[in-house]
Structures are given as C-alpha cells and as structure tokens.
Amino acid sequence: MVYFLAGQSCAAAVDFVVGRGWERAKRGHPSPDRDEVAKLTADVEQAVARSPASAFSALQRNPLSDFELCDLFCAHKYVMERSLYGWIASQNNDQGVAPSREQVMAQLPEHISQQAPLQIRTRLCNLACGSPRKQRKWLARFRRRWGARLGVLRVQEFVPVEEKRRKAAAYFQWLNFAIDAAPVHRPLLILNMDETAVGRHQSGLRGTVATLPKATLPASDRASLADRRSYVSYLACVTDDARVQPRLPQVLLGNTHLFTLDLLRSCSGKLPDNVVLWRQTSSWNSHATMRRWLTLLAKALGPLVEERYVVLLLDVHSSHIHQSIFLHARRCGVRLIYIPAKMTRLLQPCDTHVFSKFKLALRIAWQNCKSRSPAASPTAVSWVHVVSQTIQAVISRGSWQKAFVADGALRFQTQLSTRLRVELGVDEAAVWPHVAPTTEEVACVFPSRLKIDTLSYVLWQPRSHRVQGARPSQRSTAARSSEPPLVPQFHRRVLPSTFLTARMAPIVRRLE
C-alpha cells in the first residue's frame, strides 16, 4: 500500500520497512547504510514484481471493500506524514523558513493521496482541525516520530556549492604551497587570530524561575542600559601546538569609556601574563592595532619566531589587510594566509570550534559570579577577572589541533570533517595541489572591492623583490604592468639652491 500510494516509490517503502516515522520507533535507531538500503530496495522491487496485478487495481477501484479500514488508514497516514516531512525539509533548505504550526496545519490536507477515499480523507483532515493545544500535541508526536525538532534556523549568507568549492580549492592550494615552503630545520607553527564581541553584561541566562504571587513585583535581571550596550573586542589567538598555546597573547580591546584608567590600575599585575588590556578610542580593530598585535605576538613567541615557521591564518576583514601590515608581518617573521570571504564559518578554527566553547563557559562563569555578588551586579573589575579566567581556562589551556585538522589547515586536507565535506560537496578522495595558485585563482579569496597585489601575499614577496630578481626582459614587462602600486609613490620636492646655501652657511662657518 505504501509503495503504491506514494506513487510507486521504492524509497517510501524502504523507509516504512526500516521503521522511519513509526509510532513506536526506537530513539537513537541507527540509519541504514547504503548497502542495506540497496538490499531493501531490491527486495521491495522483487516483492512488487511477484504481487498480483489485481492487488494494485483493487486499491484504485474500491479499496474499502477489499482492504481493512485500519490498514488502509495507516498507509494513507504514513504517506501523508512522509510527504509533509519532505515539504518541511524543502522549506528549511530551499526557502530558509522553519514553518510554524499554522503553516504546517494549513499544508497538511494538500499532502493527502488522491486515491484516498472520502472517509479516510475526512479522518486525516480532522488532524488539522481542533484547538491549538490539540494541534501542538500532534505536532510534538510528529516531530518525535520523524526526527524533527522545534527550533530556529541560523541566519547565514547563502553561498552556492560551486562557489564554496572554488574558494576552498584556492585557499587549500595556497595553504599547501605555503606549508611546503617551510624550511626543513624549522617545523611548522600555524596560528589563527580572530575577533569576537564580549559584552559587559551577559543577558538572557536560562535557569529556574520561581512563581511569585501577583501582588509582588516580578523578578528581573538588574543592569543599566550602558552595561547592556557596552562591548569589547576580544582578539583571540589559537595554535595547533598545545605547548605554545599558553604563550599566545589574548587581547581585550576596549574604548576609553569602558576601560577607564582606574580600571586599568586596579587590574594591573592581577591578570594572567598572556591576557592584555588595550585602551584606545574605539573598541574595533584597525590597521594600527593589527600592527601592534603582530609586534606583541612576535615578542610573546620570542625565539620561536626563528626556530619555527610561523603561519598566521586571518579572515579578510579590512582591518587585517594593508600594505603596512604585510611589511610588518614580514619583519616579525610571520607569514599571513587569508581565509576566503564568506567561508570563515567553515574554514576558520576560531569560528568552528573555539568561540562557541568560550561563550558558553563565559556565560556560566558570569552567572556564578553574579549569584555571589553582594550588589547583584558585579563591578567592572570583577567582570574583567571573569573574562580573563575564562580565557585562561578555555583558550590558553585548550588543545586546538583537532580544529585545525578538521578545517583542513593541517595534514593537507586528508582528515576534513564530515560537515565540511558535505558543505563543499567533495568525497574523501579529494586532493588539492601544492603549487602556488595563480592570480585569477586566488582572486576569489579576497573581496572584490580590495585592490591589492594578491601575488605578493601568495609568494610572500613584495613586488619590488620579484621585479629585482627577474631577468631584464621580465623587469621591463613588470614595469609596464598596469597593476596599481602597493603604496602611493611620493616624490620629494627639489629645494632651490639659495635655500640650501642659506641653511648650510652657518654650519660651514662653524666647521671652519
């Protein structure tokens, strides 16, 4: 019945056989693998071939007289629920919508089979009728049977699979080329730095709420509007080497209103050595702050800069890309590699593994601190200590090698996570080359509005070095290149000779 009512679908019959969507299906029942599905499909096809044609014709002529009403109703209900679940999945994946109770109930009659008798159709339509409480109870059972949940879809930018694959291919090729360029006597040390916002007040903490009499004032989380809107930027840095991780700088970047001089004096000497507070006009990262952070990183690593081949992964935010940052990173002994735009949620270890654990631990630590605070509102000094202790416990003492491996930054993408392979649409046999990507290939990594010399970042050489090392014919070709210069060319004004003579005369007389 299920095979025929679902439009002669073997997939629907196989789902019914394995118990998907059953009323008493066991929770945690493993899904069948490909071999088992193929075997069951063959069995269904053989069973249909051996069945008499009169059985299928009876379902069309007068099913109520030839079949039991209970069996017929169960088959129609199963096909309807399976079709409804497919519609919900298409709404999630294609439209980006999690259908509400009203939408699901309005859609339910359209998924009833056309071969359903009037009596069965009426009983199925009654499922969508009734009070909202009755509909919510039926939807709860429906979600439990079919493995759905009541939740919210995460908002993210849509990127086609082809574009994801193209961006990942250019990034992996660039990364493999840079790793192969590491000298034999200098082992690789790969880092990742990214920013995240940390609020002065952690709101929305979930827990047990007591029911109070109506005459009393309702309980509330007391916090000023300034505290709820105050944020600092946390410049987190992680590496694949657990021995080096405690040395990496963890910077909290705040403005002058939040990081007052009294707060800095109160926290001086009381924070972990690798946690630094920076006070500036804005809490946002900038080119100057990035150069300052690179200097701090080189100082924290110390001799490791020369002993290890340091590679730093960054996203393509405008504060991370500038000619001065490029030159300063070369002076600090750090090679920069940029994660493609719109791909950080898949390829950046801080986004995929680090920040979620840090934010969860911070909320728990803040809740514990607030529950013990005498004034029910921790001071700014207490907040800084809670954040620094969370950084020390989660970030500095954590091991993030698996994050780099799962995101393809290590082991030449041989152990990519299953989620990343599904997002990119590649199998386990996918291999990316180790040669330098061309300018056209790496162009998809950076935003189109940035006008930079991408080849300098890939080869990790300024254009002037590439031109000086080329043959005379290549130098003339590079000189005639139409690409814009990396930095503006300023020409010093030639001063008149009388001005030079007047300035130099007293010095000449003194020397005589």
XYZ file of C-alpha atoms in Angstrom:
512
model
C 0.000 0.000 0.000
C 2.745 2.469 0.909
C 4.616 1.729 -2.326
C 1.538 2.311 -4.471
C 0.050 5.306 -2.592
C 3.432 7.107 -2.653
C 3.448 6.983 -6.453
C 5.201 3.611 -6.782
C 8.153 4.882 -4.751
C 10.663 2.307 -3.532
C 12.201 4.919 -1.222
C 8.915 5.324 0.655
C 8.548 1.562 1.014
C 12.128 1.223 2.283
C 11.535 3.973 4.849
C 8.464 2.127 6.052
C 10.368 -1.159 6.303
C 13.242 0.303 8.352
C 10.728 1.931 10.729
C 11.251 5.589 9.881
C 8.275 7.578 11.152
C 6.696 4.716 13.070
C 4.636 5.422 16.123
C 6.841 3.288 18.367
C 10.169 3.726 16.621
C 13.106 3.425 18.992
C 15.044 6.593 19.677
C 18.634 6.546 18.551
C 17.953 3.824 15.978
C 20.872 3.976 13.523
C 20.093 4.854 9.934
C 20.711 2.084 7.402
C 23.847 2.337 5.312
C 23.980 2.301 1.512
C 24.364 -1.450 1.229
C 21.354 -2.111 3.436
C 19.239 0.422 1.546
C 20.247 -1.146 -1.772
C 19.331 -4.619 -0.495
C 15.964 -3.449 0.812
C 15.229 -1.652 -2.465
C 15.910 -4.842 -4.385
C 13.659 -6.797 -2.026
C 10.834 -4.288 -2.487
C 11.163 -4.428 -6.265
C 11.066 -8.235 -6.207
C 8.030 -8.245 -3.895
C 6.179 -5.819 -6.188
C 7.054 -7.915 -9.221
C 5.671 -11.069 -7.559
C 2.477 -9.362 -6.351
C -0.635 -9.913 -8.454
C -1.857 -7.000 -10.525
C -5.308 -7.362 -9.008
C -3.990 -6.106 -5.660
C -2.971 -2.748 -7.161
C -6.117 -2.425 -9.219
C -8.175 -3.058 -6.076
C -6.572 -0.027 -4.429
C -7.925 2.103 -7.277
C -11.399 0.578 -7.770
C -12.870 0.086 -4.295
C -10.209 -0.122 -1.569
C -12.683 -0.073 1.326
C -14.280 -3.349 0.212
C -11.025 -5.213 -0.470
C -8.816 -3.965 2.407
C -9.199 -3.444 6.093
C -10.045 0.151 7.017
C -7.410 0.238 9.732
C -4.618 -0.872 7.376
C -5.754 1.498 4.661
C -5.883 4.453 7.057
C -2.406 3.694 8.464
C -0.923 3.507 4.948
C -2.504 6.806 3.869
C -1.440 8.471 7.087
C 2.148 7.276 6.698
C 2.368 8.534 3.114
C 0.836 11.867 4.113
C 3.269 12.369 7.009
C 6.255 11.414 4.876
C 5.223 13.887 2.190
C 4.621 16.576 4.825
C 8.055 15.969 6.320
C 9.590 16.346 2.845
C 7.793 19.678 2.431
C 9.139 20.884 5.787
C 12.670 19.854 4.790
C 12.365 21.726 1.477
C 11.130 24.816 3.314
C 14.174 24.626 5.607
C 16.767 24.041 2.906
C 15.379 25.903 -0.095
C 13.380 28.749 1.421
C 15.206 29.185 4.726
C 11.927 29.004 6.670
C 11.019 26.947 9.729
C 7.238 26.505 9.198
C 5.026 27.464 12.107
C 2.167 25.400 13.482
C -0.366 27.329 11.394
C 1.642 26.797 8.195
C 2.071 23.062 8.790
C -1.597 22.537 9.558
C -2.673 24.553 6.518
C -0.373 22.467 4.324
C -1.427 19.077 5.719
C -4.559 18.472 3.503
C -2.525 19.042 0.329
C -0.314 16.018 1.091
C -3.162 13.505 1.314
C -3.075 11.000 -1.538
C -5.556 11.495 -4.375
C -6.552 7.817 -4.095
C -7.739 8.312 -0.500
C -11.477 7.523 -0.070
C -13.697 10.239 1.343
C -13.945 8.530 4.722
C -10.174 8.345 5.150
C -9.633 11.849 3.799
C -12.077 13.204 6.363
C -10.277 11.444 9.222
C -6.901 12.750 8.037
C -8.213 16.298 7.676
C -9.514 16.159 11.228
C -5.917 16.036 12.380
C -5.534 19.656 11.273
C -8.752 20.703 12.982
C -9.366 21.326 16.620
C -7.874 23.660 19.192
C -4.298 24.960 19.021
C -3.450 22.770 22.015
C -4.545 19.661 20.123
C -2.504 20.712 17.076
C 0.608 21.342 19.190
C 0.323 17.892 20.783
C 0.000 16.217 17.376
C 2.965 18.207 16.028
C 5.058 17.155 19.046
C 4.364 13.488 18.278
C 5.021 14.091 14.574
C 8.404 15.676 15.275
C 9.350 12.859 17.641
C 8.487 10.181 15.087
C 10.270 11.797 12.135
C 13.323 13.162 13.914
C 12.422 16.850 13.663
C 12.752 19.464 16.385
C 11.255 22.769 17.432
C 13.952 25.350 16.812
C 15.184 28.385 14.905
C 17.220 28.356 11.699
C 20.590 30.048 11.930
C 20.909 33.164 9.789
C 23.839 32.981 7.393
C 24.708 34.196 3.940
C 23.863 31.828 1.128
C 26.840 30.706 -0.950
C 26.360 28.276 -3.866
C 28.177 24.960 -3.618
C 30.229 25.710 -6.735
C 31.473 28.973 -5.225
C 32.267 27.253 -1.918
C 34.272 24.611 -3.721
C 36.146 27.201 -5.789
C 37.033 29.335 -2.759
C 38.102 26.317 -0.703
C 40.239 24.987 -3.559
C 42.141 28.279 -3.879
C 42.608 28.506 -0.094
C 43.774 24.900 0.294
C 46.151 25.240 -2.649
C 47.618 28.443 -1.191
C 47.925 26.826 2.243
C 49.644 23.704 0.904
C 52.080 25.825 -1.085
C 52.964 27.905 1.988
C 53.442 24.828 4.192
C 55.723 23.209 1.611
C 57.810 26.395 1.615
C 58.763 25.852 5.271
C 62.477 25.069 5.713
C 63.366 21.577 6.856
C 65.037 22.799 10.053
C 62.039 24.986 11.025
C 58.893 22.993 11.924
C 55.534 24.496 11.071
C 53.660 26.536 13.712
C 50.215 27.532 12.452
C 48.115 30.153 14.237
C 44.668 31.621 13.858
C 43.573 35.029 15.139
C 40.026 36.368 15.071
C 37.895 38.917 16.903
C 34.658 38.405 18.771
C 32.492 40.738 20.839
C 32.303 40.270 24.619
C 29.513 42.097 26.413
C 29.868 43.906 29.714
C 26.641 42.250 30.871
C 25.687 38.696 29.887
C 21.919 38.798 29.440
C 19.444 36.044 28.679
C 20.813 33.495 31.149
C 18.494 30.484 31.363
C 17.609 28.809 34.643
C 14.858 28.141 37.152
C 12.417 30.986 37.821
C 10.145 30.863 40.859
C 6.472 31.743 40.537
C 5.669 34.676 42.825
C 2.290 35.979 43.974
C 0.678 38.564 41.749
C 0.900 41.231 44.432
C 4.711 41.159 44.432
C 6.980 42.736 41.865
C 8.285 40.317 39.201
C 11.925 39.298 39.431
C 14.287 40.888 36.913
C 17.938 40.894 35.923
C 19.128 44.314 37.058
C 21.579 46.010 34.701
C 21.924 49.523 33.350
C 21.429 50.340 29.701
C 25.093 51.338 29.420
C 26.240 47.931 30.695
C 23.912 46.093 28.332
C 25.234 48.035 25.342
C 28.928 48.007 26.270
C 31.147 45.570 24.396
C 34.853 44.955 23.972
C 36.662 43.172 21.161
C 38.440 40.013 22.138
C 41.397 39.277 19.846
C 41.743 35.529 20.349
C 44.742 33.565 19.115
C 45.000 29.759 18.987
C 47.554 27.317 17.617
C 47.849 23.623 16.903
C 50.726 23.188 19.401
C 49.391 22.827 22.960
C 52.838 23.677 24.373
C 52.874 27.062 22.641
C 49.228 27.923 23.314
C 49.772 29.385 26.847
C 52.299 31.860 25.406
C 49.998 33.350 22.791
C 48.639 36.845 23.544
C 44.924 37.212 24.301
C 43.967 40.871 23.914
C 40.832 42.621 25.204
C 40.341 45.806 23.224
C 38.102 48.443 24.865
C 37.324 52.109 24.449
C 38.071 54.881 26.905
C 34.576 54.767 28.431
C 34.725 51.092 29.389
C 38.452 50.689 30.061
C 38.954 53.622 32.387
C 42.315 54.473 33.909
C 41.060 53.381 37.343
C 40.056 50.002 35.908
C 43.466 49.504 34.296
C 45.237 50.433 37.540
C 43.018 48.024 39.512
C 43.783 45.137 37.102
C 47.491 45.865 36.776
C 49.539 42.848 37.815
C 46.460 40.766 38.679
C 45.725 39.234 35.276
C 47.428 36.254 33.607
C 50.615 37.109 31.752
C 49.146 36.437 28.308
C 45.904 38.431 28.866
C 46.378 42.076 27.875
C 44.017 45.055 28.144
C 44.360 47.706 25.454
C 42.654 51.061 25.881
C 42.043 53.166 22.804
C 39.444 55.457 21.309
C 37.471 52.670 19.649
C 36.888 49.028 20.543
C 37.221 47.995 16.899
C 40.343 46.571 15.355
C 42.281 48.726 12.904
C 45.470 48.691 10.838
C 47.474 50.312 13.644
C 46.062 47.884 16.220
C 46.872 44.968 13.945
C 50.493 46.078 13.596
C 50.680 46.483 17.346
C 49.249 42.992 17.819
C 51.820 41.474 15.439
C 54.592 43.076 17.485
C 53.082 41.624 20.664
C 52.823 38.192 19.020
C 56.479 38.225 17.956
C 57.511 39.305 21.462
C 55.418 36.538 23.047
C 56.856 33.857 20.772
C 60.401 35.064 21.320
C 63.000 32.689 19.817
C 60.229 30.516 18.344
C 59.912 33.021 15.503
C 63.307 31.885 14.217
C 63.045 28.253 15.341
C 59.580 27.591 13.854
C 57.975 28.555 10.544
C 55.078 30.699 11.790
C 51.938 30.888 9.603
C 49.026 33.073 10.713
C 45.504 32.499 9.377
C 43.293 35.587 9.186
C 39.939 36.412 7.674
C 39.639 39.080 5.002
C 38.283 41.842 7.233
C 39.521 45.245 6.104
C 41.464 45.747 9.347
C 43.641 42.707 8.532
C 44.718 43.681 5.021
C 47.062 46.566 4.323
C 50.494 47.062 2.816
C 51.895 48.191 6.166
C 50.551 45.014 7.835
C 52.110 42.922 5.074
C 55.542 44.528 5.534
C 55.363 44.470 9.344
C 54.427 40.771 9.374
C 57.486 40.032 7.237
C 59.681 41.924 9.715
C 58.132 39.974 12.610
C 58.758 36.626 10.892
C 55.066 35.744 10.488
C 53.569 34.634 7.176
C 49.952 35.654 6.546
C 47.367 33.481 4.810
C 43.813 34.688 4.397
C 40.667 32.592 4.718
C 38.235 33.216 1.837
C 35.401 35.649 2.252
C 32.034 34.093 3.272
C 33.837 30.877 4.284
C 35.017 31.616 7.833
C 32.147 29.645 9.394
C 33.564 26.556 7.648
C 37.341 27.102 7.495
C 38.350 29.278 10.463
C 39.148 27.296 13.644
C 38.108 30.170 15.924
C 34.646 30.240 14.354
C 34.154 26.484 14.060
C 35.498 25.272 17.403
C 36.784 27.991 19.745
C 34.283 30.810 20.220
C 31.270 28.601 20.950
C 33.078 26.894 23.847
C 34.398 30.214 25.117
C 30.997 31.955 25.062
C 29.306 29.040 26.850
C 31.957 28.933 29.574
C 31.805 32.720 29.934
C 28.044 32.692 30.470
C 28.344 30.021 33.159
C 31.204 31.856 34.904
C 29.311 35.158 34.755
C 26.207 33.525 36.217
C 28.221 32.108 39.109
C 29.905 35.457 39.719
C 26.610 37.339 39.625
C 24.961 34.911 42.036
C 27.719 35.533 44.616
C 27.932 39.301 44.107
C 26.617 41.274 47.125
C 25.046 44.013 44.990
C 23.703 41.539 42.382
C 25.705 43.492 39.830
C 29.410 42.622 39.521
C 31.811 45.502 39.196
C 33.908 46.169 36.101
C 36.961 44.709 37.844
C 35.063 41.509 38.640
C 33.880 41.303 35.042
C 37.445 41.632 33.724
C 38.602 38.874 36.086
C 35.740 36.597 34.974
C 36.631 37.116 31.310
C 40.375 36.623 31.887
C 39.839 33.473 33.928
C 37.560 32.058 31.243
C 40.174 32.830 28.599
C 42.814 31.119 30.688
C 40.673 28.030 31.342
C 39.210 27.554 27.849
C 41.606 29.155 25.359
C 45.081 29.050 26.906
C 44.744 25.575 28.405
C 42.847 24.081 25.482
C 44.144 21.854 22.717
C 43.048 23.034 19.274
C 44.916 20.687 16.965
C 41.723 18.836 16.026
C 40.158 22.134 14.993
C 42.971 22.875 12.522
C 42.861 19.313 11.186
C 39.065 19.270 10.748
C 39.141 22.629 8.932
C 41.851 21.497 6.503
C 44.680 23.667 7.823
C 46.861 20.648 8.680
C 47.743 17.269 7.146
C 46.959 18.519 3.640
C 43.173 18.166 3.993
C 43.257 14.390 4.435
C 41.063 14.480 7.555
C 38.421 17.075 6.777
C 35.330 16.999 8.942
C 32.227 15.334 7.547
C 30.298 18.602 7.782
C 32.902 20.431 5.690
C 32.940 17.719 3.030
C 29.152 17.865 2.788
C 29.221 21.660 2.519
C 31.820 21.521 -0.257
C 30.276 18.528 -1.991
C 33.550 16.533 -2.104
C 34.390 12.973 -1.111
C 37.263 11.600 0.931
C 39.412 11.118 -2.170
C 39.542 14.855 -2.970
C 43.124 16.171 -3.285
C 44.278 19.758 -3.713
C 47.631 20.639 -5.394
C 50.666 22.096 -3.646
C 51.691 24.643 -6.272
C 51.186 28.367 -5.987
C 47.733 29.444 -7.161
C 47.551 31.947 -9.971
C 46.296 35.488 -9.592
C 42.960 34.502 -11.119
C 42.556 31.517 -8.788
C 43.357 33.393 -5.588
C 41.229 36.404 -6.536
C 38.127 34.671 -5.115
C 39.720 34.633 -1.644
C 39.671 38.414 -1.240
C 36.673 40.732 -1.534
C 36.331 42.215 -4.999
C 36.470 45.774 -3.665
C 40.052 45.341 -2.404
C 42.657 46.405 -4.937
C 45.805 44.636 -3.768
C 48.646 42.677 -5.293
C 47.453 39.178 -4.403
C 50.583 37.548 -5.829
C 52.705 39.275 -3.167
C 50.684 37.568 -0.446
C 50.785 34.177 -2.160
C 54.560 34.204 -2.833
C 55.186 36.222 0.345
C 57.400 38.660 -1.522
C 56.907 42.350 -2.226
C 56.568 43.246 -5.859
C 59.880 45.110 -5.788
C 61.681 41.904 -4.772
C 60.025 39.957 -7.546
C 60.975 42.593 -10.126
C 64.589 42.853 -8.913
C 65.037 39.099 -9.047
C 63.661 38.798 -12.580
C 65.540 38.866 -15.870
C 65.897 42.204 -17.729
C 63.052 41.307 -20.093
C 60.833 40.430 -17.139
C 61.741 43.688 -15.399
C 60.587 45.719 -18.355
C 57.374 43.692 -18.507
C 56.717 44.250 -14.798
C 57.491 47.954 -15.168
C 54.898 48.236 -17.904
C 52.349 46.350 -15.796
C 49.007 48.094 -15.459
C 48.510 46.939 -11.862
C 48.341 49.813 -9.352
C 51.298 50.246 -6.979
C 51.041 48.791 -3.480
C 51.748 52.173 -1.842
C 51.481 55.690 -3.291
C 54.692 56.955 -4.899
C 55.663 60.254 -3.256
C 58.345 62.414 -4.898
C 60.390 64.750 -2.701
C 60.342 68.338 -3.852
C 63.727 69.652 -5.004
C 64.632 72.745 -2.980
C 66.242 75.732 -4.658
C 69.985 76.183 -4.308
C 69.619 79.521 -2.495
C 67.595 77.833 0.257
C 70.214 75.115 0.668
C 73.048 77.665 0.748
C 71.308 79.773 3.392
C 70.735 76.727 5.605
C 74.254 75.326 5.176
C 76.197 78.580 5.603
C 76.160 78.666 9.451
C 77.231 75.035 9.595
C 80.118 75.634 7.194
C 81.342 78.648 9.192
C 81.188 76.673 12.441
C 83.226 73.878 10.917
C 85.827 76.327 9.657
